[in-house]
GROMACS .gro file of C-alpha atoms in nm:
model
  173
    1UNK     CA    1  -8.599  -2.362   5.707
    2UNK     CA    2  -8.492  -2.257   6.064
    3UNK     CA    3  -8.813  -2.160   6.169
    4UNK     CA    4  -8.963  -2.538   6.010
    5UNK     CA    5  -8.706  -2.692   6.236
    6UNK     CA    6  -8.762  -2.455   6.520
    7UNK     CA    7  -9.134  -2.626   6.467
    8UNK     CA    8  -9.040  -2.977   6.435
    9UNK     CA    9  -8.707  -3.035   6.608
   10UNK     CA   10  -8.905  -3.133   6.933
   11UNK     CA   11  -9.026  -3.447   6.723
   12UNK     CA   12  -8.769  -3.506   6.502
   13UNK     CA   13  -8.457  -3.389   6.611
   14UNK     CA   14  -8.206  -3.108   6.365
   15UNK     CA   15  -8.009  -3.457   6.237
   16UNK     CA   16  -8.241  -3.605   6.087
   17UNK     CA   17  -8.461  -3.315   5.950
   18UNK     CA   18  -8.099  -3.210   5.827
   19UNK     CA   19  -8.035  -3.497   5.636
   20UNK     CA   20  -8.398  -3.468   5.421
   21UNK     CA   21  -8.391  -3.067   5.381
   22UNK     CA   22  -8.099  -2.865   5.224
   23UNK     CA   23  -7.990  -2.799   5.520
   24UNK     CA   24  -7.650  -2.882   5.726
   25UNK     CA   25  -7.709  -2.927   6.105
   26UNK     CA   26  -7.446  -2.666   6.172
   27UNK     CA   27  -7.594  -2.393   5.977
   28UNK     CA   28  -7.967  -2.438   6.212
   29UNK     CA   29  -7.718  -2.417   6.492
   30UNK     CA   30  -7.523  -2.138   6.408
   31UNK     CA   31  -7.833  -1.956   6.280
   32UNK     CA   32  -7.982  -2.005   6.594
   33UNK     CA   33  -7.636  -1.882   6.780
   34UNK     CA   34  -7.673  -1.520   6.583
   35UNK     CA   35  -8.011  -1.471   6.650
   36UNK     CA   36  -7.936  -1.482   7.062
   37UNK     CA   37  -7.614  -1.279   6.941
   38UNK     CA   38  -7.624  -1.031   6.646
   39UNK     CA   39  -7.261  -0.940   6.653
   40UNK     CA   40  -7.214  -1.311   6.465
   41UNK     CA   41  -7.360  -1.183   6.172
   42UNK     CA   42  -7.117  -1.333   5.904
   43UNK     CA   43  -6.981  -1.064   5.682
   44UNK     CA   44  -7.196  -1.005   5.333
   45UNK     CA   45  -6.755  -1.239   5.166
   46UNK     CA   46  -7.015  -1.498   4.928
   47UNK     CA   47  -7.276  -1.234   4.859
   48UNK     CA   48  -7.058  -1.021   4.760
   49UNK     CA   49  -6.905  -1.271   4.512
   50UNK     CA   50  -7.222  -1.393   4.406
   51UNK     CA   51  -7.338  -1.056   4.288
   52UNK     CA   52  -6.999  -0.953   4.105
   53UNK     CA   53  -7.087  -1.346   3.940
   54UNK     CA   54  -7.414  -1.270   3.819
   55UNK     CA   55  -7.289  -0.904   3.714
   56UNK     CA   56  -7.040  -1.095   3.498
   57UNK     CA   57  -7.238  -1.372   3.343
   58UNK     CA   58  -7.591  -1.227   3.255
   59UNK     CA   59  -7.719  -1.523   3.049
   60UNK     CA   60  -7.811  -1.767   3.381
   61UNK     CA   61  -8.062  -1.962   3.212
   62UNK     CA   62  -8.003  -2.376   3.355
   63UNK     CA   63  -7.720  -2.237   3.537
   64UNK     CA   64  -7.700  -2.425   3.842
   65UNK     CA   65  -7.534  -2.322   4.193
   66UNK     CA   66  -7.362  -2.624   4.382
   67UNK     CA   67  -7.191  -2.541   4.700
   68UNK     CA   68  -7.130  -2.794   5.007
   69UNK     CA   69  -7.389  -2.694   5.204
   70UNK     CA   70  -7.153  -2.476   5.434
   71UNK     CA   71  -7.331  -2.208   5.618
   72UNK     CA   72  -7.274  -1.896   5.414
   73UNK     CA   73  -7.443  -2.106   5.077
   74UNK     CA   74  -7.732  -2.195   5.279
   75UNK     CA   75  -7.782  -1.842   5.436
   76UNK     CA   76  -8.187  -1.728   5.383
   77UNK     CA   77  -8.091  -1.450   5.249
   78UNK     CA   78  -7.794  -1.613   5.017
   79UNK     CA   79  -8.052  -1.901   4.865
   80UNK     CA   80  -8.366  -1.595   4.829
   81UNK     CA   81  -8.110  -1.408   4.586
   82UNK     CA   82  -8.031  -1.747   4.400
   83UNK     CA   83  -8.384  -1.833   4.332
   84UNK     CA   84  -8.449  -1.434   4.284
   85UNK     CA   85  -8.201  -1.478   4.003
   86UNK     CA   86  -8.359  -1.788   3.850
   87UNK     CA   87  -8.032  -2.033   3.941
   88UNK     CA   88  -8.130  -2.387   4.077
   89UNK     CA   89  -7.948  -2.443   4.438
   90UNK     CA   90  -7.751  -2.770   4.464
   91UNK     CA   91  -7.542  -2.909   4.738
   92UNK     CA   92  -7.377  -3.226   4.831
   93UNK     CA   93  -7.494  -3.437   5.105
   94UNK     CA   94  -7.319  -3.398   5.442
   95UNK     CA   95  -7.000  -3.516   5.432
   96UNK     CA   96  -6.941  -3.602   5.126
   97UNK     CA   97  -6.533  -3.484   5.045
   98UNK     CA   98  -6.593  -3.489   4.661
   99UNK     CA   99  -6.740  -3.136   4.672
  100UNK     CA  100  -6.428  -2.964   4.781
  101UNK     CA  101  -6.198  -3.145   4.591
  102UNK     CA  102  -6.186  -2.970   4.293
  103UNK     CA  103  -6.207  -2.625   4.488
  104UNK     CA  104  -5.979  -2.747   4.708
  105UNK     CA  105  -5.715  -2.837   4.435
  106UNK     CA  106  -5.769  -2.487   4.199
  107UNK     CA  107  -5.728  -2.323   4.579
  108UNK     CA  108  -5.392  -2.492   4.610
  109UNK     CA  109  -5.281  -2.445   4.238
  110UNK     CA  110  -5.367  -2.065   4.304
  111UNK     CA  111  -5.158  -2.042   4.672
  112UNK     CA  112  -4.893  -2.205   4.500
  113UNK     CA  113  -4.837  -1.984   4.191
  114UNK     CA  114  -4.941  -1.651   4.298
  115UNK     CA  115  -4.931  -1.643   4.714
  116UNK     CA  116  -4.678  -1.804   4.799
  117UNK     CA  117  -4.441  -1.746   4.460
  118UNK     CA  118  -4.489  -1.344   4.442
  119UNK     CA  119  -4.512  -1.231   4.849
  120UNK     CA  120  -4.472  -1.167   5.034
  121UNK     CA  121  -4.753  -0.895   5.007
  122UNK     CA  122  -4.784  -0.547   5.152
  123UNK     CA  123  -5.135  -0.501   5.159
  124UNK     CA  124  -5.517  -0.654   5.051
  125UNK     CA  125  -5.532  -0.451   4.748
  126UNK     CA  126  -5.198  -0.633   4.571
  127UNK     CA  127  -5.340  -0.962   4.685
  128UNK     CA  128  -5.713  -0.862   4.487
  129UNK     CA  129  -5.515  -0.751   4.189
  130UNK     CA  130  -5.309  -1.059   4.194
  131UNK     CA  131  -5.611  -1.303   4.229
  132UNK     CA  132  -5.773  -1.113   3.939
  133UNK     CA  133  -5.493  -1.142   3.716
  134UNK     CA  134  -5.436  -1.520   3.828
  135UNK     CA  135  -5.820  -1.573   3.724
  136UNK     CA  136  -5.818  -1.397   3.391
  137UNK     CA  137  -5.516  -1.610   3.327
  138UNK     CA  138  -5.652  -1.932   3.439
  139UNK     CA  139  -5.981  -1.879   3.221
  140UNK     CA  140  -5.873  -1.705   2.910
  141UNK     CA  141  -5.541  -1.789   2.845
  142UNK     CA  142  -5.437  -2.085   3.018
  143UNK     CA  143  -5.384  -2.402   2.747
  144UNK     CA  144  -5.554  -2.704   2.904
  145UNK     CA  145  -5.481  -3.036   2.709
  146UNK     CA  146  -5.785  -3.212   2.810
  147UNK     CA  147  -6.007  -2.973   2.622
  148UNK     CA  148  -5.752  -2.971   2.305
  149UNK     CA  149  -5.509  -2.716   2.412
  150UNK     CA  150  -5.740  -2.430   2.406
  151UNK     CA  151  -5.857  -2.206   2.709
  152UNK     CA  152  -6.144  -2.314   2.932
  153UNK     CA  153  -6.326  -1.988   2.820
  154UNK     CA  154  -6.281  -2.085   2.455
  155UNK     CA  155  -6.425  -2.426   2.513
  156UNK     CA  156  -6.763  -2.272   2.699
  157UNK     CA  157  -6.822  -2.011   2.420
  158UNK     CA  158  -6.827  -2.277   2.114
  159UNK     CA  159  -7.095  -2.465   2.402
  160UNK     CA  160  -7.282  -2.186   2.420
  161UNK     CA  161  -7.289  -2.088   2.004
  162UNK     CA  162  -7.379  -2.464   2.010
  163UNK     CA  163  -7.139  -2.580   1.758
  164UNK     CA  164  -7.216  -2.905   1.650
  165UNK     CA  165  -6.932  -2.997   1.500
  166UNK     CA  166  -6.753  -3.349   1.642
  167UNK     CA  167  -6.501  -3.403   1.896
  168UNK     CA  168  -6.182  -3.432   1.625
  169UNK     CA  169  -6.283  -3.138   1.421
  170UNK     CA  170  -6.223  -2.878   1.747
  171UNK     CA  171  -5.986  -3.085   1.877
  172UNK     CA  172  -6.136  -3.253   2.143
  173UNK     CA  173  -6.087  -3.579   2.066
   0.00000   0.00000   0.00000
């Protein structure tokens, strides 16, 4: 995509071929900033988690990636191991605040109940071990009454054994 914009840019302009491709403004720019200065080179953070995602979750078939467009989602190498892996790429358009929202409020549920409530912390390692335990929690054991007072992981594996039965017989109603 940077090099098609590296093309066209002269007749177009980054905005605009921004606003039709997958592609945030920023991200051409900041592409283009690394490749005058390799020591920008982001770290490999989302990768990482991506892989340790797919690792976890082996069926991907339909599964569907949406991000908000932010550099590190729309990295070459980032969206090659998405379609490598047979997941659909989907982002928001450009400032649109409804795609952080409900990262934004899970981030702030989990700063509240675990950072801020058990520090102060000593090292990295305590805070990993703390977000894993806060995640297991919030997946397989938390009760969520808008799903019928069951864990969110319960709810997903009756979706995926496709259980037909209605609403008021699991509860969901």
């Amino acid at each position: 995509m940077v090099q098609f914009i590296d093309d066209h840019r002269a007749d177009y302009g980054v905005e605009p071929i921004g606003r039709v491709l997958p592609i945030a403004p920023s991200t051409y720019y900041e592409q283009k900033a690394r490749e005058a200065d390799p020591s920008r080179l982001p770290a490999r953070l989302v990768r990482d988690a991506l892989e340790q995602a797919l690792h976890a979750r082996p069926d991907l078939d339909g599964l569907v990636h949406h991000s908000d467009r932010g550099t590190k989602y729309l990295s070459i190498r980032y969206t090659e191991r998405l379609a490598e892996a047979g997941i659909e790429p989907s982002g928001g358009s450009v400032g649109d605040s409804y795609d952080n929202a409900l990262a934004e409020t899970i981030i702030g549920l989990f700063k509240t109940e675990v950072i801020r409530r058990k520090g102060p912390w000593r090292n990295i390692e305590e805070v990993e071990f703390a977000t894993l335990e806060w995640v297991d929690w919030f997946n397989h054991r938390r009760l969520l009454g808008p799903i019928g007072d069951i864990p969110p992981v319960e709810l997903e594996q009756m979706y995926y054994e496709g259980q037909d039965a209605p609403a008021m017989e699991v509860g969901l109603n």
